[in-house]
Structure formats: C-alpha cells, structure tokens
Tab-separated table of C-alpha atoms in Angstrom:
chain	number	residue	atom	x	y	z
A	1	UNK	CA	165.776	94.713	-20.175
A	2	UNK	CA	163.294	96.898	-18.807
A	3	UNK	CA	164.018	95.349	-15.019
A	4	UNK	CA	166.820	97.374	-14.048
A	5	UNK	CA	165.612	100.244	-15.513
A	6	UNK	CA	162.364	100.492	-13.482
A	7	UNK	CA	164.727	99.084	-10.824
A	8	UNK	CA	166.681	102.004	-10.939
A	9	UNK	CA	163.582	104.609	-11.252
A	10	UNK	CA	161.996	103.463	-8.480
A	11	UNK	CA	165.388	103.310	-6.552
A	12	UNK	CA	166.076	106.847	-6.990
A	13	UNK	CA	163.047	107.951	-5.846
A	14	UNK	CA	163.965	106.365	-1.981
A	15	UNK	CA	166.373	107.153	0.549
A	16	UNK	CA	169.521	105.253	0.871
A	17	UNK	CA	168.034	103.679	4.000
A	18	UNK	CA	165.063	102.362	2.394
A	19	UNK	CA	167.177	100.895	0.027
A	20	UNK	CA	168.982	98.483	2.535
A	21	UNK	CA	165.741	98.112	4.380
A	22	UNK	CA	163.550	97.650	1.756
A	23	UNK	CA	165.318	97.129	-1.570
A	24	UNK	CA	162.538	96.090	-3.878
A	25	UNK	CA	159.152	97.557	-3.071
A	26	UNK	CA	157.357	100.913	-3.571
A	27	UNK	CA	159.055	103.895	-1.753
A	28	UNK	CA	157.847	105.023	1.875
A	29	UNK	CA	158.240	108.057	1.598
A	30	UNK	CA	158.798	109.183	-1.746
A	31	UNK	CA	161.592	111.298	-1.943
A	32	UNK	CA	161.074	113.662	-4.556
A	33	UNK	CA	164.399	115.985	-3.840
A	34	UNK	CA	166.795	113.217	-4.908
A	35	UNK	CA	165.382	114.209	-8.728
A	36	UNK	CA	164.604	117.479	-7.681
A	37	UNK	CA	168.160	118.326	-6.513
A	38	UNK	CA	169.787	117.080	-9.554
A	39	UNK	CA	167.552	119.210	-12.303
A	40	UNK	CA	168.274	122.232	-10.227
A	41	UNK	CA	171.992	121.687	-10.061
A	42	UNK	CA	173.970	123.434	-12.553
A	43	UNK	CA	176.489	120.590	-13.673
A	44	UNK	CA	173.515	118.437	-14.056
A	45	UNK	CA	172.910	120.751	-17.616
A	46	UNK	CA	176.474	121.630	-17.806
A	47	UNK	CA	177.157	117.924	-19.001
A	48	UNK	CA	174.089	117.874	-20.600
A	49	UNK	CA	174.272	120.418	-22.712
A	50	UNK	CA	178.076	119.284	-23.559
A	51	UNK	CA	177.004	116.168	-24.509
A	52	UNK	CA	174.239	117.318	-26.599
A	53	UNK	CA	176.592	120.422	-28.347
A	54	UNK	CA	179.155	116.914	-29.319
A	55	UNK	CA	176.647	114.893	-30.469
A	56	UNK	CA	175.148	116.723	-32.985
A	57	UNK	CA	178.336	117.705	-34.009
A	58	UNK	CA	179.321	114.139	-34.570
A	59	UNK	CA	176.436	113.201	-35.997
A	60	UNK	CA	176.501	116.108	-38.533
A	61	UNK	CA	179.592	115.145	-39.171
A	62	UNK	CA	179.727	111.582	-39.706
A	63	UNK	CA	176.343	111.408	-41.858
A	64	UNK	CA	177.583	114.310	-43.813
A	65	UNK	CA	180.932	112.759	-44.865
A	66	UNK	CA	179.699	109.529	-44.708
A	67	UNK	CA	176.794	110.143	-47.377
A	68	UNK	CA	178.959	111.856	-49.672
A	69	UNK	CA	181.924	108.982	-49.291
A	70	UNK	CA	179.042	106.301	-49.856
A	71	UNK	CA	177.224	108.152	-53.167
A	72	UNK	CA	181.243	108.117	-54.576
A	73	UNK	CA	181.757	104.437	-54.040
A	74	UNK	CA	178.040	103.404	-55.306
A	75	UNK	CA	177.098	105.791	-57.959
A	76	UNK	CA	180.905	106.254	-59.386
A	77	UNK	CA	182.886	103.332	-61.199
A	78	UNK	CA	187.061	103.929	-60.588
A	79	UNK	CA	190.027	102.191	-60.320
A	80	UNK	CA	190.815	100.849	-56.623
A	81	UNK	CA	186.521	101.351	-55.807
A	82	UNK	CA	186.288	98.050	-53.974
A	83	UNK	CA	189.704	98.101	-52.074
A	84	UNK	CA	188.621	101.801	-50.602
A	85	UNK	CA	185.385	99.986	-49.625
A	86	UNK	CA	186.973	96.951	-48.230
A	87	UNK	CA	189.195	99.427	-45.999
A	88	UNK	CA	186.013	101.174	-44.896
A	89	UNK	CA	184.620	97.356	-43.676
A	90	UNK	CA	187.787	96.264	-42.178
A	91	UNK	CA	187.317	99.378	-39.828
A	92	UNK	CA	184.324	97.953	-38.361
A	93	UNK	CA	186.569	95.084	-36.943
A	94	UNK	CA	189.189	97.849	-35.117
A	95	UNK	CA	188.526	98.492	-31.951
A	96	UNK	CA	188.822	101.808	-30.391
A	97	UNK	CA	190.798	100.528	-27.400
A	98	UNK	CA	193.493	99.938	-29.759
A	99	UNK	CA	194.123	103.407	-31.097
A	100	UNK	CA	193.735	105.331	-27.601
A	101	UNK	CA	197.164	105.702	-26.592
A	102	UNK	CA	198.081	106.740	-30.765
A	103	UNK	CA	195.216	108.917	-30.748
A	104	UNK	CA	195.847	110.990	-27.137
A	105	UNK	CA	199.269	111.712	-29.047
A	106	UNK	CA	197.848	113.341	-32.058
A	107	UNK	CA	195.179	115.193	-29.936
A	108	UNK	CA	197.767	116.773	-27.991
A	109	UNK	CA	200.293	117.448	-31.338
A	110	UNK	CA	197.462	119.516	-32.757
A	111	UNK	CA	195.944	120.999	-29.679
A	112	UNK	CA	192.563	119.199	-29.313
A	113	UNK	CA	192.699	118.241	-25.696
A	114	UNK	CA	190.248	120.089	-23.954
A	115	UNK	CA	188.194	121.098	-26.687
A	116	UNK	CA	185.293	119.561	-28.110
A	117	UNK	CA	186.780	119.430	-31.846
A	118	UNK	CA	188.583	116.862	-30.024
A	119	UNK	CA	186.142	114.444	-29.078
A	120	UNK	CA	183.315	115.455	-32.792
A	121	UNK	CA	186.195	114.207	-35.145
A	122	UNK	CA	187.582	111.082	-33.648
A	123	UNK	CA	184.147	109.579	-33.110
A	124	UNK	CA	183.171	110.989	-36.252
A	125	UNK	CA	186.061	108.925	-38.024
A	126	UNK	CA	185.076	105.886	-36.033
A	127	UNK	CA	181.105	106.007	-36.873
A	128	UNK	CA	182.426	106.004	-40.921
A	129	UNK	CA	182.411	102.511	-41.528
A	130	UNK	CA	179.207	101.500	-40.286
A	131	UNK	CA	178.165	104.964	-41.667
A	132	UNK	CA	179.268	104.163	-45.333
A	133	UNK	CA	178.366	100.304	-45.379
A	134	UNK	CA	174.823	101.024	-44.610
A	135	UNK	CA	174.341	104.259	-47.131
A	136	UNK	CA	176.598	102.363	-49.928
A	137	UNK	CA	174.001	99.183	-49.981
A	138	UNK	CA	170.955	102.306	-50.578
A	139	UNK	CA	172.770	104.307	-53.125
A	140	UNK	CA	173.522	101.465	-54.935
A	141	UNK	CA	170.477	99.926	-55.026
A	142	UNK	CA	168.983	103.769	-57.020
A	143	UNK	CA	168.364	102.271	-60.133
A	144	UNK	CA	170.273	103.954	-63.038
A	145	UNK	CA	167.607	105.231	-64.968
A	146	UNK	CA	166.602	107.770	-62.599
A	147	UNK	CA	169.526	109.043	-62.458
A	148	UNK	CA	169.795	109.210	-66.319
A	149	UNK	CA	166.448	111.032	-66.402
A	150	UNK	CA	167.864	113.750	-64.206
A	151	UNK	CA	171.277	113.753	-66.187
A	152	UNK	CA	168.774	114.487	-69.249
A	153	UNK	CA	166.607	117.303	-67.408
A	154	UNK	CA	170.499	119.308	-66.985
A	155	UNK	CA	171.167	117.478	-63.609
A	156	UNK	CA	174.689	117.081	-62.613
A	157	UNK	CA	175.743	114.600	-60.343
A	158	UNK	CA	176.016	117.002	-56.904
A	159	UNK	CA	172.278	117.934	-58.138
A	160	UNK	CA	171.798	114.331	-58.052
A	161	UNK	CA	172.937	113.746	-55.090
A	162	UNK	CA	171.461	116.434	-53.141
A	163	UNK	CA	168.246	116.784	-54.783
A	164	UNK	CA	166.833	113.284	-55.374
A	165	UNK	CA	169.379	110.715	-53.644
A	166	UNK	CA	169.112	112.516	-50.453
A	167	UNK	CA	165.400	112.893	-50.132
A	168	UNK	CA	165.120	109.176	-50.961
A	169	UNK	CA	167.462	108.110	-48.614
A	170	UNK	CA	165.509	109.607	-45.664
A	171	UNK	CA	165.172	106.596	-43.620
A	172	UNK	CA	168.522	105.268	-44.092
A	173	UNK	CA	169.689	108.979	-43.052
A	174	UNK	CA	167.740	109.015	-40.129
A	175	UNK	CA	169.057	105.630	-39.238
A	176	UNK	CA	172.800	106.305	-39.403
A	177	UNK	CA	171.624	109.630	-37.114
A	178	UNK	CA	170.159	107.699	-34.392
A	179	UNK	CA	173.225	105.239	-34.527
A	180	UNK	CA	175.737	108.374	-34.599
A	181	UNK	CA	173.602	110.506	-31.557
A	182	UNK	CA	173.300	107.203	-29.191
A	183	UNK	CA	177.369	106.136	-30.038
A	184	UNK	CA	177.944	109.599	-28.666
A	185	UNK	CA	175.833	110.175	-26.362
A	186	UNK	CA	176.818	106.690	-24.405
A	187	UNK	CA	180.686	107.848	-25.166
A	188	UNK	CA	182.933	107.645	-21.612
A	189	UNK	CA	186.158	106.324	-23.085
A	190	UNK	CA	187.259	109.464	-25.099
A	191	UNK	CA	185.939	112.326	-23.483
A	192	UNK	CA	187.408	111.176	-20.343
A	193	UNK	CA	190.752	111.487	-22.163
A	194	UNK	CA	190.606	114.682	-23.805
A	195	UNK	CA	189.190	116.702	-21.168
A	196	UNK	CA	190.530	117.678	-17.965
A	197	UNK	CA	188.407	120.480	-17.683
A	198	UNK	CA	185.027	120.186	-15.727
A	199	UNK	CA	183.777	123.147	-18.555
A	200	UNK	CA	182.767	120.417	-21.167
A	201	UNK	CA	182.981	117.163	-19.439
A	202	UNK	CA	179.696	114.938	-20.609
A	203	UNK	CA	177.369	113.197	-18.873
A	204	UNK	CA	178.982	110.061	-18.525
A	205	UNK	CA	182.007	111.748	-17.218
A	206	UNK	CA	178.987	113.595	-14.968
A	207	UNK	CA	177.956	110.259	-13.506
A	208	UNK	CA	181.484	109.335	-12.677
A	209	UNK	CA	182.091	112.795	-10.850
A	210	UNK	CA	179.004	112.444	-9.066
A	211	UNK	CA	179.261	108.812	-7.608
A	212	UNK	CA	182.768	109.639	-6.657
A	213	UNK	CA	181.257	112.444	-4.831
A	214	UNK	CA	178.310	111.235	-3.261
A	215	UNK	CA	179.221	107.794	-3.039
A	216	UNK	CA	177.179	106.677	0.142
A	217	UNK	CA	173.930	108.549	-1.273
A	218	UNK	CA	172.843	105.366	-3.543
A	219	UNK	CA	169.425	106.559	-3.691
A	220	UNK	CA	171.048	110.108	-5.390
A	221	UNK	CA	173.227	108.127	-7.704
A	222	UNK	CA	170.339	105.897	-9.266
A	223	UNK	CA	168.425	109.150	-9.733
A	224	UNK	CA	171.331	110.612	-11.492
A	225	UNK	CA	171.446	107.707	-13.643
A	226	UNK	CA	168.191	107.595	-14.567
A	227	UNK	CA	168.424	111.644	-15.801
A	228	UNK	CA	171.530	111.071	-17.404
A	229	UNK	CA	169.917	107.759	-20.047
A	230	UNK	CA	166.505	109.095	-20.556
A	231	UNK	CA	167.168	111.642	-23.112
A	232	UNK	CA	169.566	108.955	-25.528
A	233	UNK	CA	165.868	106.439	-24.597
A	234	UNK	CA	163.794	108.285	-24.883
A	235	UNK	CA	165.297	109.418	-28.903
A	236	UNK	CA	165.803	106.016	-29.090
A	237	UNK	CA	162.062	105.139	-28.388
A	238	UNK	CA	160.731	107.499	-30.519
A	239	UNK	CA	163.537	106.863	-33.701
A	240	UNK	CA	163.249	102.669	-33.110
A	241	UNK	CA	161.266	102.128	-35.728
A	242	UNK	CA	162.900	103.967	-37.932
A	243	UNK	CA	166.529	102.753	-36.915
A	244	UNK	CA	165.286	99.046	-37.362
A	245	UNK	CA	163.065	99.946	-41.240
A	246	UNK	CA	166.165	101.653	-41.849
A	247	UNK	CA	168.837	98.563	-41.069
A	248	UNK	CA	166.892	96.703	-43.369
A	249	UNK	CA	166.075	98.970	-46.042
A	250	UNK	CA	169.911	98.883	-46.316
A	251	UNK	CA	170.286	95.598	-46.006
A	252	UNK	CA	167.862	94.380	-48.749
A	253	UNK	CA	168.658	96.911	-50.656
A	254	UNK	CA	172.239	96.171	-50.492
C-alpha cells in the first residue's frame, strides 16, 4: 500500500522528462517548484478549504443526528424499534449510484445546486447507517443501572444522554468522525454534480480540473495528488488507532 504512495512522492518531485527517462529512481534534479507552485496557487486552498468547510459540516452533522437516533433505538423500548433499525441496516446495502439521478432532482426542486448545504446533507443521510449501527451496539451495551443512578440523582434522559452517555462514548464518537471526515473528504461523485461553480468545487473535483489542464505535466499532477491525500492521511494516521479500538469497542459491545 505504501508503494504507490512513495511512488507518487518521489514522482512529483521530477520533471516529466525524468519520468520517461528514469521512472523509478531518485530525482536528478529535484524539482522543488512542482510542490512549490501548487501551495502558492490560489485554487490549490480554494478546494481545500471547500472541502474542509463540507466535511466538518458532514461530520457534525451525521454524528450529531446519528448519536441522538442511536441513544432512541438503544436506551428507549417502542413499538416498531427493531423495524426502524432494520431500515437503518438495509441502508448500508444501497448504493449511492442508485439514487444520483433521484437525488440531482430534489437538489435542484429545493435549490441546493451550487451550494454546499447541498453536498453536507446528502452525505450526511448516507453516513447514518453505518453511523447508527456502530453507536446503537455502545449505547446499548450502558448497563441500566447507571442510568437508574442518574434518574435517582434528578437526571432526565437528555441529561443522560449528554452528560454521561456522551463522555463515555468518546472513542466510538471519535470513530464515526474519522469515518464521516475521510467519506467526505475522498467524495468526487456528488460534488461534481451539484456544483458548477469553480467557487466551492473540492479537491477531488481540484485534481480533475488540474489534470485536464496540465495534462502533459505528469510530474505536476503526481505532486498535486500527493497535496490533495495527505491531509485525509495524515488524520487518518494520527485517528487509526482510535478508528480501529473504536470498531471494536462497538462491535463487542454490541
């Protein structure tokens, strides 16, 4: 996994001659400017700071709603609890493919195209199911008597909730996060059909602009791609541990 990745650092640091000429050793010279270039240009950060505005967005979103819809179906017992659930599984199995051409319509009925409201809620009601399956197996694992002690102490169940369910579920929190920030952060499908305008295209929609432009520069377009993954790795590096203790936590819990 690592291969193409130091494949594609060292690649962007060359010239697109040195790539035909010598494809898999050290650069000679190192061309610095092909990085340099690209931090300096303002689209660069434009689509950066687009897709960093929609992903926290989505992630807010999603974990919020999600947390809230999972503490309901764990912690509550009502009639129809286990169909709503089942619903919220079945959604893990329905691809987003399938709901693209459905989904541009809506958009455009309430005016989302073009604006990043319509990019934060779709994925947000996408990232639900896994969302909910993993913080359901946690909350219901919070044995009762806890809560019963806080019930006695004048503790409803939104104090509950917020002041000792959430602070337990920390890991699992910061598990769905990482899953919701990465999800969005890799996202070309949907932003590249709500917007049209360059103002909050992302950086995958950045990459595609940029090849299409400079497609004979290789060198340029490996350094691009480099810039554009290493903020989702390096969260990703620093959050694996908890993503994976999380998973599991869930899971054993569940």
């Amino acid at each position: 996994m690592v291969t193409p990745l130091l494949y594609a650092l060292i690649s962007g640091f060359k010239s697109t001659d040195q790539l035909s000429t010598n494809t898999f050793g050290l650069p000679s010279p190192w061309v610095w400017e092909n990085y340099g270039d690209i931090l300096g240009s303002s689209g660069f950060w434009r689509s950066f700071g687009s897709s960093v505005v929609i992903a926290l967005g989505t992630t807010v979103l999603t974990v919020g709603a999600a947390a809230l819809a999972a503490f309901a179906l764990a912690r509550f017992a009502f009639r129809g609890r286990e169909v709503l659930f089942t619903l919220f599984a079945v959604g893990l199995m329905f691809p987003f493919a399938a709901a693209i051409v459905p989904l541009f319509v809506m958009l455009r009925t309430m005016g989302l195209l073009d604006n990043p409201w319509g990019v934060i809620l779709p994925q947000a009601a996408f990232g639900l199911p896994v969302t909910i399956v993993i913080l359901r197996g946690f909350f219901r694992a919070i044995p009762g008597d806890l809560e019963e002690a806080a019930t006695l102490d004048g503790c409803g169940p939104l104090g509950f909730f917020w002041r000792i369910l959430l602070p337990m579920a920390r890991p699992v929190l910061g598990t769905v996060s990482v899953l919701a920030v990465v999800g969005s952060w890799n996202n070309f499908l949907l932003p590249l059909l709500v917007f049209s305008d360059q103002t909050w295209w992302t950086i995958p929609l950045g990459i595609q602009q940029y090849q299409g432009e400079r497609s004979a520069d290789t060198a340029r377009i490996f350094a691009y791609l480099v810039l554009a993954m290493a903020p989702a790795l390096a969260f990703y590096a620093v959050a694996e541990r908890q993503l994976i203790g999380g998973i599991t936590l869930g899971a054993t819990k569940g």
